[in-house]
DNA sequence: CGAAACGTTGATATCCTTCAACATGAGTGG
DNA sequence: CCACTCATGTTGAAGGATATCAACGTTTCG
């Protein structure tokens, strides 16, 4: 039972720009496989030297780096519609790992053919570049959290950001969405220790910001949570003029 | 005195893939301007809604975000050959600022025409995507520093990284290169306070890792500095080295 | 010369880490 | 059904890395 690009659920969300039928056929022609991996699977291993390009069709994953002594930094989280392995495909070697958070389904796009398609389908080239820029934006956002926000602000910002991304994908109902991260994942994404992450989460929970039940998270006070997160989307930021 | 793309100093460094004469003409045709800005100039302002795409021809710059209360995070540093404003051009609005660190010279590429060129020159599309992925790699690296490395490790990692980038561009002579960052820039890039950044720099200087003189930085012990950058080894002196 | 930007240093405060212990739930085999 | 283990989550206490505060030094430049 092969899923073709024509019936791709992701297109239905309006994630991609509209494409012509011809373009869709081209993509579908090179799509090599539609495979799935269990939670915890290593999708891209650091140092991988013949990486393919993937589209995350369903499930969650994350990109990460590991220091020689084992300290791990999660760079960002990947949700349906995201491109996996763009850097790896560009550099012929992966500089970071990618691991599945949940069971995932992936579309495999042989990268050599992708570059070839750039010539025939400028729109595709644009989309790939766009997705890359968008991902960099997420990393920027997370770097700002880790570098300049307090622990509470970081946790709040992460939850709000993931909530918003899930919302766009139609994964939110009743302010509730599936939240597959363990506290260790949150700690590694935010540059915090596990213990402090736990205490910070407990604090926000006691403040009535959210609740968790069987793998789902519910925002019980989105407005305040967003304010705690210190989001800059609201107003144009300025430096103090002393 | 208009500099054309044919005589571009950057091409000489082998930064770009080789292009055909025809492709070069196309690029040169749309290159709109070659302008310069003084140190401290805001090249891209947050919220800018008609941003152009730039190539940094000479000088240094940096991308940054600012929180509502003025805390600033520097996302990465930009050296000659880097693309400026890719995110902004993609999203029709800048989510971060870009400021000149030194006097800079910029090539202005009207973004609408760039997308149009994607169709005629798939190689250009590839280069743009490649530069985007490379920049994301830098942000990844910095996020790992800020999230999981100690202050000494972070400073060492930053200096080593900038040194290596300068080296590729031929800006290093005798282990020395122009280093236009103030301690405030370093602090904002590494998520540290100004005071602690100062003390950490002093410590590395006392350890004989580098020296500074009139705007230049010299690595006096690259091997050890690099080892510190990866992971601050416990066998190395940790105590204050008065 | 004076002002402003940048750098330096010590003292004190605090946020976060580390250590340690225990709780809870899922899976597994006896 | 129980005992066991392993992953995950929770909580208190103590220590440390970094922040903040305050003062002064140094350079640059009009």
XYZ file of C-alpha atoms (C1' of nucleotides) in Angstrom:
544
model
C 0.000 0.000 0.000
C 2.133 2.794 -1.346
C 1.161 6.317 -0.390
C 1.681 8.621 -3.337
C 2.429 12.292 -3.116
C -0.959 12.997 -4.656
C -2.758 11.855 -1.556
C -0.201 13.260 0.861
C -1.978 14.462 3.966
C 0.593 17.194 4.403
C -0.373 18.973 1.219
C -3.889 19.214 2.510
C -2.739 21.379 5.390
C -1.607 24.071 2.994
C 1.950 23.602 4.157
C 3.343 23.655 0.672
C 2.689 26.173 -1.997
C 0.324 24.894 -4.607
C 2.054 22.845 -7.255
C 1.000 21.895 -10.713
C -0.092 18.369 -11.440
C 3.017 17.951 -13.512
C 5.261 19.014 -10.675
C 3.495 16.665 -8.333
C 4.108 13.823 -10.729
C 7.802 14.653 -10.842
C 8.096 14.548 -7.108
C 6.145 11.383 -6.842
C 8.354 9.818 -9.471
C 11.514 10.284 -7.451
C 10.022 9.537 -4.083
C 11.762 6.309 -3.386
C 10.172 4.971 -0.307
C 7.772 5.538 2.484
C 9.211 3.907 5.561
C 8.520 3.960 9.248
C 10.717 3.759 12.324
C 9.899 3.159 15.984
C 10.345 5.704 18.747
C 13.985 6.018 19.689
C 15.286 5.019 16.283
C 18.350 6.846 14.983
C 17.277 8.286 11.659
C 20.541 10.049 10.929
C 23.752 9.084 12.690
C 26.538 11.604 13.219
C 29.187 11.147 10.590
C 26.828 9.392 8.218
C 28.417 9.833 4.822
C 25.717 8.783 2.421
C 22.682 10.484 3.847
C 19.374 10.823 2.105
C 16.860 13.596 2.405
C 13.613 12.828 4.213
C 10.261 14.411 4.694
C 8.705 13.731 8.056
C 5.245 12.456 7.193
C 4.001 11.685 10.671
C 5.383 11.589 14.205
C 7.972 13.677 16.039
C 11.763 13.641 15.941
C 14.650 15.816 17.109
C 18.082 16.949 15.958
C 20.921 16.871 18.471
C 24.652 17.164 19.039
C 26.686 15.293 21.615
C 29.949 16.410 23.226
C 32.783 13.917 23.665
C 31.867 13.400 27.324
C 28.237 12.701 26.623
C 26.579 16.043 27.255
C 23.773 16.358 24.734
C 22.173 19.427 23.187
C 18.875 19.089 21.374
C 18.903 21.622 18.534
C 15.248 21.544 17.598
C 12.198 19.366 17.317
C 10.828 18.095 14.043
C 7.126 17.799 13.312
C 5.208 16.532 10.282
C 6.096 18.441 7.157
C 9.649 19.166 8.241
C 12.631 18.260 6.130
C 15.143 15.893 7.717
C 18.791 15.735 6.835
C 19.125 18.837 4.683
C 22.485 19.772 6.199
C 23.678 16.203 5.953
C 22.647 16.006 2.318
C 24.386 19.310 1.577
C 27.670 18.464 3.242
C 27.863 14.758 2.408
C 28.209 14.088 6.110
C 25.955 14.596 9.084
C 27.146 16.991 11.770
C 24.299 16.122 14.080
C 22.116 13.157 14.844
C 18.391 12.803 14.298
C 16.333 10.550 16.514
C 12.677 9.619 16.426
C 10.653 10.738 19.438
C 7.594 8.744 18.491
C 6.995 6.237 15.793
C 7.594 8.141 12.557
C 6.779 7.758 8.907
C 9.277 9.140 6.436
C 9.295 9.861 2.729
C 12.722 9.177 1.282
C 13.933 11.543 -1.416
C 17.198 10.502 -3.071
C 19.195 13.677 -2.830
C 20.973 13.433 -6.144
C 17.655 13.464 -7.909
C 16.483 16.348 -5.782
C 19.301 18.537 -6.998
C 18.494 17.473 -10.511
C 14.887 18.506 -10.012
C 15.998 21.974 -8.963
C 16.503 22.700 -12.660
C 13.082 21.551 -13.772
C 11.152 22.829 -10.766
C 12.338 26.139 -9.395
C 9.363 26.040 -7.050
C 10.800 22.971 -5.400
C 14.152 24.667 -4.922
C 12.341 27.543 -3.313
C 10.423 25.240 -0.972
C 13.560 23.438 0.147
C 15.331 26.722 0.799
C 12.267 28.022 2.583
C 12.061 24.989 4.843
C 15.738 25.356 5.622
C 15.340 29.010 6.527
C 12.330 28.199 8.680
C 14.268 25.595 10.585
C 17.116 28.010 11.136
C 14.525 30.368 12.556
C 13.536 27.733 15.111
C 17.141 27.225 16.124
C 17.582 30.998 16.423
C 14.580 31.102 18.687
C 15.875 28.296 20.869
C 19.353 29.808 21.046
C 17.830 33.025 22.296
C 15.997 31.086 24.975
C 19.018 29.168 26.122
C 21.298 32.193 26.050
C 19.129 34.903 27.484
C 16.021 33.559 29.184
C 15.621 32.240 32.726
C 14.602 28.637 33.324
C 10.896 29.448 33.711
C 10.917 31.611 30.620
C 12.662 28.905 28.620
C 10.226 26.191 29.544
C 7.274 28.474 28.883
C 8.703 29.526 25.522
C 9.295 25.922 24.474
C 5.800 24.786 25.367
C 4.208 27.746 23.623
C 6.336 27.257 20.516
C 5.517 23.562 20.239
C 1.863 24.281 20.876
C 1.751 26.774 18.037
C 3.478 24.442 15.632
C 1.116 21.620 16.536
C -1.832 23.959 16.112
C -0.889 24.813 12.536
C -0.756 21.106 11.759
C -4.220 20.548 13.153
C -2.872 18.474 16.023
C -4.516 20.569 18.732
C -8.007 20.007 20.064
C -9.395 21.673 23.172
C -6.054 23.303 23.919
C -4.652 19.780 24.158
C -2.004 18.056 22.057
C 0.146 14.943 22.140
C 3.401 15.781 23.893
C 5.953 12.994 23.572
C 8.922 14.701 25.273
C 10.381 13.378 28.498
C 11.796 15.839 31.000
C 15.258 14.777 29.854
C 14.438 15.939 26.336
C 13.245 19.283 27.636
C 16.374 19.646 29.752
C 18.640 18.844 26.820
C 16.809 21.244 24.545
C 16.927 24.105 27.033
C 20.424 23.663 28.420
C 19.132 22.867 31.902
C 19.740 20.010 34.308
C 17.129 17.341 34.624
C 16.391 18.191 38.244
C 15.931 21.874 37.630
C 13.742 21.170 34.627
C 11.530 19.044 36.825
C 11.213 21.749 39.448
C 10.534 24.410 36.862
C 7.807 22.329 35.234
C 6.282 21.680 38.650
C 6.279 25.394 39.326
C 4.480 26.235 36.085
C 2.034 23.435 36.704
C 1.294 24.737 40.200
C 0.778 28.163 38.669
C -2.004 26.611 36.617
C -0.295 27.015 33.257
C -0.816 23.486 32.004
C -1.737 19.932 32.912
C -0.472 16.623 31.618
C -2.321 13.364 31.232
C -1.369 10.167 29.405
C 1.075 11.681 26.961
C -0.898 14.825 26.255
C -0.434 18.381 27.385
C -3.202 20.917 27.914
C -2.641 24.646 28.102
C -4.812 25.982 30.874
C -3.640 29.585 30.691
C -2.086 30.292 27.296
C -2.174 34.070 27.667
C -0.112 34.189 30.813
C 2.176 31.399 29.658
C 2.964 33.392 26.549
C 3.703 36.446 28.626
C 6.060 34.470 30.836
C 7.795 33.214 27.720
C 8.696 36.818 26.849
C 7.769 36.528 23.261
C 9.083 39.146 20.915
C 6.521 38.544 18.230
C 4.225 40.950 20.029
C 6.099 44.178 20.042
C 9.169 45.505 18.378
C 11.996 45.102 20.818
C 14.412 47.866 21.638
C 17.613 48.070 23.582
C 17.675 50.147 26.758
C 19.046 53.575 25.969
C 20.648 53.955 29.387
C 33.736 52.560 -10.034
C 31.431 49.625 -10.123
C 32.784 46.271 -9.053
C 31.364 43.555 -11.263
C 30.845 39.969 -10.253
C 33.529 38.978 -12.736
C 36.225 40.515 -10.630
C 34.687 39.521 -7.305
C 37.435 38.768 -4.828
C 35.263 36.169 -3.162
C 35.154 33.929 -6.193
C 38.909 33.795 -6.143
C 38.854 32.087 -2.762
C 37.056 29.109 -4.218
C 34.110 29.820 -1.984
C 31.604 29.288 -4.725
C 31.366 26.408 -7.070
C 32.671 27.239 -10.484
C 30.076 28.924 -12.647
C 29.863 29.301 -16.360
C 30.582 32.654 -17.928
C 26.945 32.849 -18.874
C 25.796 32.289 -15.302
C 28.200 34.899 -14.089
C 26.718 37.370 -16.528
C 23.233 36.622 -15.262
C 24.211 37.290 -11.705
C 26.073 40.403 -12.592
C 23.033 41.608 -14.501
C 20.762 41.527 -11.491
C 23.285 42.706 -8.963
C 21.809 46.051 -8.209
C 24.339 47.763 -6.089
C 27.564 47.558 -4.235
C 27.215 49.655 -1.131
C 29.113 50.127 2.072
C 28.059 50.855 5.645
C 30.037 51.965 8.684
C 30.624 49.876 11.791
C 27.511 49.800 13.949
C 25.112 50.304 11.052
C 21.847 48.384 11.137
C 21.794 46.434 7.899
C 18.526 44.671 8.581
C 16.077 45.957 11.155
C 13.694 43.623 12.959
C 10.298 43.759 11.356
C 11.664 45.072 8.095
C 9.038 44.168 5.537
C 10.769 44.779 2.240
C 14.132 43.240 2.810
C 16.680 42.554 0.122
C 19.218 39.804 -0.028
C 22.860 40.740 0.437
C 26.223 39.166 0.000
C 28.795 40.318 2.493
C 31.725 41.346 0.348
C 34.061 42.614 3.049
C 33.924 43.261 6.788
C 32.174 41.529 9.666
C 28.554 41.654 10.827
C 26.304 39.738 13.200
C 22.713 38.531 13.460
C 20.885 39.055 16.734
C 17.576 38.935 18.552
C 16.466 41.218 21.343
C 13.964 40.449 24.097
C 11.368 43.069 25.040
C 13.395 44.062 28.103
C 16.607 44.570 26.157
C 18.460 41.316 26.685
C 20.281 40.570 23.461
C 21.342 37.271 21.921
C 23.834 37.244 19.075
C 22.920 34.315 16.829
C 26.048 34.166 14.727
C 28.771 36.202 13.119
C 28.930 36.941 9.417
C 32.159 37.039 7.453
C 32.912 37.781 3.807
C 31.084 35.446 1.479
C 28.119 34.993 3.790
C 24.577 35.631 2.681
C 22.690 38.262 4.666
C 18.942 38.400 5.045
C 17.982 35.013 3.621
C 15.364 34.390 6.302
C 14.071 37.906 5.935
C 13.798 37.545 2.183
C 11.996 34.219 2.569
C 9.458 35.384 5.103
C 8.885 38.907 3.838
C 9.792 40.143 7.298
C 12.930 40.026 9.368
C 12.764 38.087 12.621
C 16.213 39.214 13.680
C 18.441 42.219 13.214
C 21.750 42.390 11.392
C 24.362 44.901 12.432
C 27.764 45.736 10.972
C 30.691 45.022 13.279
C 33.206 46.778 11.075
C 32.795 48.825 7.982
C 31.213 46.483 5.459
C 30.730 46.283 1.734
C 27.589 44.624 0.489
C 26.332 43.365 -2.842
C 22.601 43.915 -3.133
C 20.609 41.212 -4.869
C 16.938 42.061 -5.450
C 15.253 39.010 -4.076
C 12.437 38.814 -6.586
C 14.947 38.433 -9.344
C 16.864 35.867 -7.347
C 13.872 33.583 -7.203
C 13.399 34.099 -10.909
C 17.012 33.072 -11.489
C 16.393 29.816 -9.629
C 14.695 28.587 -12.785
C 17.503 29.483 -15.146
C 20.367 28.605 -12.829
C 19.775 25.563 -10.651
C 23.374 25.897 -9.512
C 22.516 29.222 -7.929
C 19.571 27.702 -6.100
C 21.894 25.049 -4.790
C 24.428 27.617 -3.619
C 21.816 29.644 -1.782
C 20.473 26.543 -0.073
C 24.002 25.451 0.726
C 24.869 28.777 2.314
C 21.673 28.613 4.335
C 22.463 25.130 5.600
C 26.000 26.186 6.453
C 24.744 29.092 8.493
C 22.314 26.849 10.322
C 25.299 24.673 11.134
C 27.005 27.626 12.789
C 23.943 28.365 14.865
C 23.728 24.700 15.845
C 27.307 24.823 17.008
C 26.758 27.977 19.015
C 23.586 26.607 20.577
C 25.530 23.570 21.715
C 28.099 25.850 23.306
C 25.572 27.991 25.074
C 23.477 25.065 26.217
C 26.075 22.546 27.255
C 29.528 24.055 27.612
C 31.055 25.916 30.561
C 32.090 29.545 30.213
C 35.740 28.708 29.468
C 34.736 26.105 26.930
C 32.371 28.519 25.229
C 34.898 31.287 24.879
C 37.527 28.864 23.612
C 35.099 27.345 21.141
C 34.084 30.751 19.810
C 37.637 31.937 19.303
C 38.647 28.708 17.599
C 35.589 28.770 15.353
C 36.158 32.354 14.254
C 39.835 31.675 13.730
C 39.073 28.775 11.435
C 36.567 30.745 9.426
C 39.002 33.619 9.036
C 41.699 31.175 8.003
C 39.647 29.802 5.133
C 39.160 33.344 3.892
C 42.878 34.021 3.953
C 42.504 36.560 6.747
C 45.018 34.860 9.038
C 48.738 35.536 9.031
C 51.127 34.321 11.695
C 48.282 32.901 13.763
C 46.940 36.449 13.922
C 43.697 37.884 12.585
C 41.609 41.026 12.899
C 39.147 40.538 15.742
C 36.559 43.309 15.887
C 34.383 41.937 18.710
C 34.036 43.764 22.004
C 33.608 41.753 25.177
C 29.943 42.728 25.101
C 29.576 41.017 21.729
C 31.233 37.878 23.046
C 29.003 37.921 26.119
C 25.856 38.332 24.015
C 26.904 35.552 21.660
C 27.697 33.106 24.445
C 24.849 33.830 26.833
C 27.197 35.139 29.525
C 27.335 38.335 31.522
C 29.840 40.972 30.527
C 31.783 40.681 33.768
C 32.078 36.941 33.634
C 33.130 37.089 30.005
C 35.902 39.466 30.985
C 37.116 37.193 33.740
C 36.989 34.148 31.509
C 38.960 35.883 28.774
C 41.502 36.981 31.360
C 41.835 33.425 32.538
C 42.481 32.069 29.058
C 44.921 34.878 28.399
C 46.824 34.081 31.602
C 46.881 30.463 30.520
C 48.773 31.621 27.444
C 46.057 30.783 24.947
C 46.029 34.059 23.065
C 47.103 37.684 23.081
C 45.380 40.770 21.792
C 46.890 43.897 20.333
C 45.294 46.790 18.446
C 42.228 44.979 17.225
C 43.954 41.743 16.376
C 43.996 38.412 18.124
C 46.858 35.921 18.079
C 46.494 32.286 19.005
C 49.511 31.346 21.078
C 48.450 27.796 21.838
C 45.920 26.623 19.279
C 46.237 22.953 20.155
C 45.320 23.346 23.781
C 42.693 25.969 23.044
C 41.031 23.566 20.700
C 41.070 20.866 23.309
C 39.523 23.208 25.827
C 36.875 24.137 23.289
C 35.722 20.565 22.855
C 35.598 19.838 26.484
C 37.335 21.496 29.364
C 39.727 18.816 30.490
C 40.037 18.279 34.217
C 43.747 17.672 33.901
C 44.140 21.271 32.830
C 44.452 23.819 35.608
C 41.007 24.878 36.709
C 41.903 27.063 39.613
C 42.529 30.756 39.189
C 46.055 31.109 37.878
C 47.040 34.321 39.522
C 40.567 68.495 28.458
C 36.448 66.011 29.099
C 33.307 62.607 27.833
C 32.049 58.226 26.286
C 33.038 53.545 25.238
C 35.439 49.776 26.644
C 37.991 46.948 29.905
C 39.278 45.239 34.807
C 38.660 43.652 39.442
C 36.722 42.464 44.130
C 32.652 41.451 46.982
C 28.230 39.642 47.360
C 24.021 37.386 45.721
C 21.431 33.865 43.244
C 20.125 30.672 39.990
C 21.089 26.432 38.726
C 23.698 22.025 39.314
C 24.893 18.043 41.703
C 24.092 14.542 45.014
C 21.070 11.471 47.139
C 16.932 9.290 48.147
C 12.474 7.849 47.111
C 8.067 7.316 44.160
C 5.608 5.610 40.245
C 4.460 2.916 36.328
C 5.363 -0.389 32.514
C 7.234 -4.526 31.116
C 9.104 -9.224 32.072
C 9.787 -13.602 33.706
C 9.038 -16.800 37.460
C 0.003 -12.798 40.959
C 4.356 -11.435 42.598
C 9.174 -9.954 42.411
C 12.145 -7.586 39.706
C 14.130 -4.205 36.776
C 14.366 -0.121 34.156
C 12.856 4.255 32.703
C 10.809 8.215 34.317
C 9.356 11.559 37.631
C 9.752 14.011 42.416
C 11.819 16.253 46.282
C 15.251 18.192 49.785
C 19.922 19.732 50.843
C 24.357 21.528 49.695
C 27.695 23.387 46.617
C 29.319 25.848 42.679
C 29.267 28.498 38.467
C 27.753 32.583 36.958
C 25.179 37.060 37.726
C 24.933 41.476 39.790
C 26.768 45.461 42.029
C 30.148 48.860 42.476
C 34.283 51.098 41.644
C 38.123 52.223 39.050
C 41.398 52.081 34.954
C 42.273 52.819 29.994
C 41.669 54.233 25.469
C 39.653 57.028 21.968
C 38.227 61.061 20.043
C 35.974 65.505 19.371
